[in-house]
mmCIF file of C-alpha atoms in Angstrom:
data_model
loop_
_atom_site.group_PDB
_atom_site.id
_atom_site.type_symbol
_atom_site.label_atom_id
_atom_site.label_comp_id
_atom_site.label_asym_id
_atom_site.label_seq_id
_atom_site.Cartn_x
_atom_site.Cartn_y
_atom_site.Cartn_z
ATOM 1 C CA MET A 191 22.761 29.682 -111.836
ATOM 2 C CA ARG A 192 23.807 27.548 -114.838
ATOM 3 C CA ALA A 193 23.112 24.352 -112.780
ATOM 4 C CA ALA A 194 19.768 25.577 -111.378
ATOM 5 C CA ALA A 195 18.645 26.475 -114.966
ATOM 6 C CA ARG A 196 19.658 22.881 -116.145
ATOM 7 C CA ARG A 197 17.870 21.305 -113.334
ATOM 8 C CA LEU A 198 14.773 23.461 -114.305
ATOM 9 C CA TYR A 199 14.963 22.546 -117.709
ATOM 10 C CA HIS A 200 15.177 18.864 -116.897
ATOM 11 C CA GLU A 201 12.159 19.107 -114.931
ATOM 12 C CA LEU A 202 10.284 20.582 -117.731
ATOM 13 C CA LYS A 203 11.449 18.076 -120.336
ATOM 14 C CA THR A 204 10.645 15.121 -118.404
ATOM 15 C CA VAL A 205 7.016 16.456 -117.857
ATOM 16 C CA VAL A 206 6.562 17.152 -121.685
ATOM 17 C CA ALA A 207 8.072 13.852 -122.500
ATOM 18 C CA ARG A 208 4.823 11.988 -121.395
ATOM 19 C CA PHE A 209 2.790 13.583 -124.316
ATOM 20 C CA PRO A 210 3.533 12.290 -127.998
ATOM 21 C CA ALA A 211 2.040 15.291 -129.390
ATOM 22 C CA LEU A 212 4.601 17.494 -127.872
ATOM 23 C CA ALA A 213 7.536 15.198 -127.399
ATOM 24 C CA ILE A 214 7.798 13.415 -130.611
ATOM 25 C CA PRO A 215 8.149 16.899 -132.737
ATOM 26 C CA ILE A 216 10.620 18.177 -130.186
ATOM 27 C CA ALA A 217 12.709 15.086 -130.526
ATOM 28 C CA ARG A 218 12.871 15.329 -134.282
ATOM 29 C CA LEU A 219 14.539 18.682 -133.711
ATOM 30 C CA ARG A 220 17.037 17.477 -130.688
ATOM 31 C CA HIS A 221 17.996 13.844 -130.454
ATOM 32 C CA GLY A 222 17.124 10.139 -131.173
ATOM 33 C CA VAL A 223 15.183 8.523 -133.805
ATOM 34 C CA PRO A 224 11.214 9.355 -133.282
ATOM 35 C CA VAL A 225 8.658 7.188 -134.482
ATOM 36 C CA ASP A 226 7.467 7.933 -137.906
ATOM 37 C CA GLY A 227 5.849 6.343 -140.836
ATOM 38 C CA SER A 228 8.967 4.308 -141.689
ATOM 39 C CA THR A 229 9.444 2.862 -138.195
ATOM 40 C CA GLU A 230 9.444 -0.828 -138.071
ATOM 41 C CA ILE A 231 10.227 -1.333 -134.443
ATOM 42 C CA VAL A 232 10.423 0.878 -131.325
ATOM 43 C CA ILE A 233 13.220 0.009 -128.926
ATOM 44 C CA GLU A 234 12.983 2.487 -126.161
ATOM 45 C CA GLY A 235 13.662 2.859 -122.347
ATOM 46 C CA PHE A 236 14.714 5.184 -119.534
ATOM 47 C CA PRO A 237 18.345 6.221 -119.778
ATOM 48 C CA ARG A 238 20.881 3.463 -118.477
ATOM 49 C CA THR A 239 18.660 0.554 -118.794
ATOM 50 C CA GLY A 240 20.438 -1.153 -121.709
ATOM 51 C CA THR A 241 18.821 0.543 -124.667
ATOM 52 C CA SER A 242 21.993 1.401 -126.385
ATOM 53 C CA PHE A 243 23.102 -2.157 -126.256
ATOM 54 C CA ALA A 244 19.780 -3.648 -127.163
ATOM 55 C CA VAL A 245 19.719 -1.262 -130.433
ATOM 56 C CA ALA A 246 23.284 -1.966 -131.299
ATOM 57 C CA ALA A 247 22.910 -5.800 -130.941
ATOM 58 C CA PHE A 248 19.404 -5.600 -132.513
ATOM 59 C CA ARG A 249 20.905 -3.741 -135.698
ATOM 60 C CA LEU A 250 23.783 -6.148 -135.937
ATOM 61 C CA ALA A 251 21.585 -9.280 -135.975
ATOM 62 C CA GLN A 252 19.670 -7.991 -138.748
ATOM 63 C CA PRO A 253 20.624 -8.850 -142.510
ATOM 64 C CA ARG A 254 18.994 -5.822 -143.686
ATOM 65 C CA PRO A 255 18.574 -2.131 -142.398
ATOM 66 C CA VAL A 256 15.639 -1.960 -140.137
ATOM 67 C CA ALA A 257 14.086 1.354 -139.362
ATOM 68 C CA VAL A 258 14.303 1.388 -135.377
ATOM 69 C CA ALA A 259 12.820 4.272 -133.448
ATOM 70 C CA CYS A 260 15.320 4.816 -130.233
ATOM 71 C CA HIS A 261 17.080 6.903 -127.986
ATOM 72 C CA VAL A 262 14.430 9.658 -127.535
ATOM 73 C CA HIS A 263 14.137 8.479 -123.813
ATOM 74 C CA ALA A 264 10.687 9.599 -123.548
ATOM 75 C CA PRO A 265 7.524 7.559 -122.541
ATOM 76 C CA ALA A 266 5.869 9.236 -125.427
ATOM 77 C CA GLN A 267 7.918 7.358 -127.848
ATOM 78 C CA VAL A 268 6.581 4.172 -126.387
ATOM 79 C CA ILE A 269 2.930 5.523 -126.212
ATOM 80 C CA ALA A 270 3.184 6.456 -129.855
ATOM 81 C CA GLY A 271 4.568 3.226 -131.022
ATOM 82 C CA VAL A 272 1.649 1.186 -129.269
ATOM 83 C CA ARG A 273 -0.831 3.607 -130.588
ATOM 84 C CA ARG A 274 0.375 2.722 -134.284
ATOM 85 C CA GLY A 275 0.267 -1.048 -133.402
ATOM 86 C CA LEU A 276 4.187 -1.105 -133.876
ATOM 87 C CA PRO A 277 6.405 -3.773 -132.212
ATOM 88 C CA VAL A 278 7.599 -2.105 -129.124
ATOM 89 C CA LEU A 279 10.692 -3.718 -126.856
ATOM 90 C CA LEU A 280 10.750 -1.485 -123.651
ATOM 91 C CA CYS A 281 13.847 -1.710 -121.734
ATOM 92 C CA VAL A 282 13.640 -1.590 -118.043
ATOM 93 C CA ARG A 283 15.856 -1.846 -115.027
ATOM 94 C CA ASP A 284 15.753 -2.042 -111.283
ATOM 95 C CA PRO A 285 15.234 1.524 -110.257
ATOM 96 C CA GLU A 286 18.216 1.679 -107.753
ATOM 97 C CA GLU A 287 20.786 0.643 -110.421
ATOM 98 C CA ALA A 288 19.020 2.656 -113.272
ATOM 99 C CA VAL A 289 18.686 5.968 -111.067
ATOM 100 C CA LEU A 290 22.076 5.864 -109.473
ATOM 101 C CA SER A 291 23.705 5.370 -112.949
ATOM 102 C CA TYR A 292 21.390 8.308 -114.268
ATOM 103 C CA ALA A 293 22.742 10.546 -111.374
ATOM 104 C CA VAL A 294 26.216 9.667 -112.381
ATOM 105 C CA ARG A 295 25.506 10.351 -115.881
ATOM 106 C CA ASN A 296 24.025 13.820 -115.016
ATOM 107 C CA PRO A 297 25.793 15.230 -112.038
ATOM 108 C CA HIS A 298 24.017 18.296 -112.038
ATOM 109 C CA LEU A 299 20.658 16.574 -111.003
ATOM 110 C CA THR A 300 19.809 15.695 -107.363
ATOM 111 C CA LEU A 301 18.867 12.009 -106.653
ATOM 112 C CA ARG A 302 15.315 13.300 -105.871
ATOM 113 C CA GLN A 303 15.258 14.686 -109.456
ATOM 114 C CA ALA A 304 16.694 11.481 -110.911
ATOM 115 C CA LEU A 305 14.100 9.345 -109.060
ATOM 116 C CA ARG A 306 11.076 11.400 -110.325
ATOM 117 C CA SER A 307 12.565 11.207 -113.718
ATOM 118 C CA TYR A 308 12.314 7.375 -113.583
ATOM 119 C CA LEU A 309 8.819 7.495 -112.346
ATOM 120 C CA ARG A 310 7.689 9.923 -115.039
ATOM 121 C CA PHE A 311 9.066 7.635 -117.567
ATOM 122 C CA TYR A 312 7.574 4.452 -116.254
ATOM 123 C CA GLU A 313 4.384 5.134 -114.587
ATOM 124 C CA PRO A 314 2.661 6.482 -117.509
ATOM 125 C CA LEU A 315 3.641 3.353 -119.332
ATOM 126 C CA ILE A 316 1.951 0.861 -117.077
ATOM 127 C CA ARG A 317 -1.419 1.150 -118.719
ATOM 128 C CA HIS A 318 0.256 0.366 -122.020
ATOM 129 C CA ARG A 319 1.888 -2.770 -120.655
ATOM 130 C CA ALA A 320 -0.023 -5.185 -122.800
ATOM 131 C CA GLY A 321 1.105 -3.332 -126.002
ATOM 132 C CA VAL A 322 4.745 -4.130 -125.575
ATOM 133 C CA VAL A 323 7.345 -6.735 -124.914
ATOM 134 C CA VAL A 324 9.104 -5.851 -121.676
ATOM 135 C CA ALA A 325 12.830 -6.142 -121.619
ATOM 136 C CA PRO A 326 14.374 -6.512 -118.296
ATOM 137 C CA PHE A 327 18.014 -5.191 -118.252
ATOM 138 C CA GLU A 328 19.377 -8.786 -116.944
ATOM 139 C CA ARG A 329 17.627 -10.376 -120.015
ATOM 140 C CA ILE A 330 18.975 -7.602 -122.446
ATOM 141 C CA THR A 331 22.362 -8.304 -121.344
ATOM 142 C CA THR A 332 22.143 -12.210 -121.389
ATOM 143 C CA ASP A 333 19.223 -13.072 -123.687
ATOM 144 C CA LEU A 334 18.516 -10.310 -126.140
ATOM 145 C CA GLY A 335 17.839 -13.134 -128.705
ATOM 146 C CA GLY A 336 15.049 -14.489 -126.721
ATOM 147 C CA LEU A 337 13.517 -11.321 -126.257
ATOM 148 C CA ILE A 338 13.496 -10.574 -130.091
ATOM 149 C CA LEU A 339 11.713 -14.054 -130.471
ATOM 150 C CA GLU A 340 9.102 -12.769 -128.201
ATOM 151 C CA VAL A 341 8.682 -9.722 -130.277
ATOM 152 C CA ASN A 342 8.374 -11.985 -133.355
ATOM 153 C CA GLU A 343 5.648 -13.913 -131.596
ATOM 154 C CA ARG A 344 3.686 -11.139 -130.120
ATOM 155 C CA PHE A 345 3.737 -8.851 -133.400
ATOM 156 C CA GLY A 346 4.258 -11.416 -136.206
ATOM 157 C CA THR A 347 7.415 -10.034 -137.247
ATOM 158 C CA ASP A 348 10.384 -12.117 -138.496
ATOM 159 C CA PHE A 349 13.436 -10.070 -137.075
ATOM 160 C CA VAL A 350 16.676 -12.165 -136.754
ATOM 161 C CA PRO A 351 17.640 -12.934 -133.043
ATOM 162 C CA PHE A 352 20.895 -11.646 -131.743
ATOM 163 C CA GLU A 353 23.520 -14.092 -130.949
ATOM 164 C CA GLN A 354 24.973 -13.445 -127.610
ATOM 165 C CA THR A 355 28.503 -14.389 -128.387
ATOM 166 C CA GLU A 356 31.598 -12.738 -126.659
ATOM 167 C CA GLU A 357 32.669 -11.659 -130.313
ATOM 168 C CA ASN A 358 29.136 -9.948 -130.880
ATOM 169 C CA VAL A 359 28.983 -8.312 -127.507
ATOM 170 C CA ARG A 360 32.407 -6.891 -128.044
ATOM 171 C CA ALA A 361 31.399 -5.635 -131.449
ATOM 172 C CA CYS A 362 28.405 -3.657 -129.920
ATOM 173 C CA PHE A 363 30.583 -2.411 -127.037
ATOM 174 C CA HIS A 364 32.962 -1.067 -129.551
ATOM 175 C CA GLN A 365 30.123 0.599 -131.653
ATOM 176 C CA ILE A 366 29.090 2.266 -128.524
ATOM 177 C CA ASP A 367 32.459 3.435 -127.480
ATOM 178 C CA GLU A 368 32.949 4.743 -131.107
ATOM 179 C CA ASP A 369 29.619 6.622 -130.673
ATOM 180 C CA TYR A 370 30.521 8.263 -127.445
ATOM 181 C CA ARG A 371 33.973 9.221 -128.005
ATOM 182 C CA ARG A 372 32.976 11.418 -130.925
ATOM 183 C CA ARG A 373 30.852 13.489 -128.250
ATOM 184 C CA VAL A 374 32.835 13.302 -124.958
ATOM 185 C CA SER A 375 36.208 12.410 -123.439
ATOM 186 C CA GLY A 376 37.899 12.061 -120.103
ATOM 187 C CA LEU A 377 35.726 11.424 -116.982
ATOM 188 C CA ALA A 378 32.672 12.605 -118.642
ATOM 189 C CA PHE A 379 33.245 9.665 -121.175
ATOM 190 C CA GLU A 380 33.270 7.118 -118.197
ATOM 191 C CA ARG A 381 30.319 8.868 -116.610
ATOM 192 C CA GLN A 382 28.222 8.625 -119.779
ATOM 193 C CA VAL A 383 29.199 5.764 -121.814
ATOM 194 C CA ALA A 384 26.392 3.123 -122.165
ATOM 195 C CA ARG A 385 28.484 -0.154 -121.377
ATOM 196 C CA PRO A 386 30.138 -1.429 -118.184
ATOM 197 C CA SER A 387 32.497 1.178 -116.394
ATOM 198 C CA ALA A 388 34.672 0.510 -113.352
ATOM 199 C CA VAL A 389 34.661 4.333 -112.854
ATOM 200 C CA ARG A 390 30.929 4.725 -113.128
ATOM 201 C CA GLU A 391 30.398 1.770 -110.612
ATOM 202 C CA ARG A 392 32.573 3.383 -108.086
ATOM 203 C CA LEU A 393 30.691 6.657 -108.345
ATOM 204 C CA LYS A 394 27.491 4.936 -108.184
ATOM 205 C CA GLU A 395 28.728 3.429 -104.723
ATOM 206 C CA GLU A 396 29.266 6.964 -103.539
ATOM 207 C CA LEU A 397 25.497 7.767 -104.004
ATOM 208 C CA ARG A 398 24.139 4.526 -102.727
ATOM 209 C CA GLU A 399 23.646 5.318 -99.050
ATOM 210 C CA ALA A 400 21.833 8.584 -99.773
ATOM 211 C CA TYR A 401 19.581 6.853 -102.262
ATOM 212 C CA ARG A 402 18.594 4.477 -99.582
ATOM 213 C CA GLY A 403 18.026 7.155 -97.076
ATOM 214 C CA PRO A 404 14.650 8.023 -95.477
ATOM 215 C CA ALA A 405 14.345 11.132 -97.456
ATOM 216 C CA LEU A 406 13.773 9.287 -100.556
ATOM 217 C CA ALA A 407 11.634 6.423 -99.153
ATOM 218 C CA GLY A 408 8.358 7.472 -100.749
ATOM 219 C CA LEU A 409 9.832 7.830 -104.204
ATOM 220 C CA ARG A 410 11.756 4.554 -103.973
ATOM 221 C CA ALA A 411 8.507 2.663 -102.896
ATOM 222 C CA ARG A 412 6.654 4.047 -106.059
ATOM 223 C CA ALA A 413 9.729 3.231 -108.411
ATOM 224 C CA ASP A 414 9.929 -0.122 -106.943
ATOM 225 C CA ALA A 415 6.056 -0.635 -107.525
ATOM 226 C CA ALA A 416 6.279 0.646 -111.229
ATOM 227 C CA TYR A 417 9.103 -1.542 -111.780
ATOM 228 C CA ARG A 418 7.180 -4.621 -110.581
ATOM 229 C CA ALA A 419 4.009 -3.712 -112.642
ATOM 230 C CA LEU A 420 5.964 -3.513 -115.808
ATOM 231 C CA VAL A 421 7.975 -6.741 -115.423
ATOM 232 C CA GLY A 422 5.228 -8.809 -113.935
ATOM 233 C CA PRO A 423 2.262 -10.148 -116.045
ATOM 234 C CA PRO A 424 0.051 -7.519 -117.960
ATOM 235 C CA GLY A 425 -2.403 -6.043 -115.659
ATOM 236 C CA ALA A 426 -0.992 -7.566 -112.435
ATOM 237 C CA SER A 427 -0.902 -4.142 -110.721
ATOM 238 C CA THR A 428 -1.394 -0.520 -111.697
ATOM 239 C CA PRO A 429 -0.049 1.965 -109.005
ATOM 240 C CA PRO A 430 -1.352 5.476 -109.234
ATOM 241 C CA GLU A 431 0.528 8.043 -111.087
ATOM 242 C CA ASP A 432 1.372 11.116 -109.244
ATOM 243 C CA GLY A 433 3.663 13.276 -111.467
#
């Protein structure tokens, strides 16, 4: 009963997450840093897409405190940022890796629910593609500094690029570890912590065959199309939304 209730709550949450008028006030009561009048940049993405590293690294690089809207993990956060004309860095990741990691992070969810969550996050954002700088996971983990330069060029800002040295990356991972250890421990820590984990990779491999099975073919195709629409040139393709 408890697992069923959590799954139902998750379904409702991911539906509401598309609407700024609902999702942003709720986020102010629950988690993350929602967009408000002080926001200087939005760094947001579906969970497990490199958002935690992007935020930690961005903050580490800046010589002054910068008001970053982040970790709401709702498309409404991105939409609100675009509507305000704010710099927005949208973190994206190949759906298979993101969804498998999300399912490991949330073992009470089915793979179908995890895939639907990915779709509910990214499909509404395709129409806003021109208003954001898209940050693929592979570039977040290797060239975040280049992405910050793209934000500066696109939005006329002067944020300092992150230097992706081993020392700086270790500092970001240490900060992420410390944040998660305040909340979880044991296996839950390895399932949830937002940095590379051998334990999580093993758990993902246990789910991969089911993810690639015929039962999820339709949702997989939609997720792949949404991903391609976002990482490609603005307006390249706009697959239909179907909640």
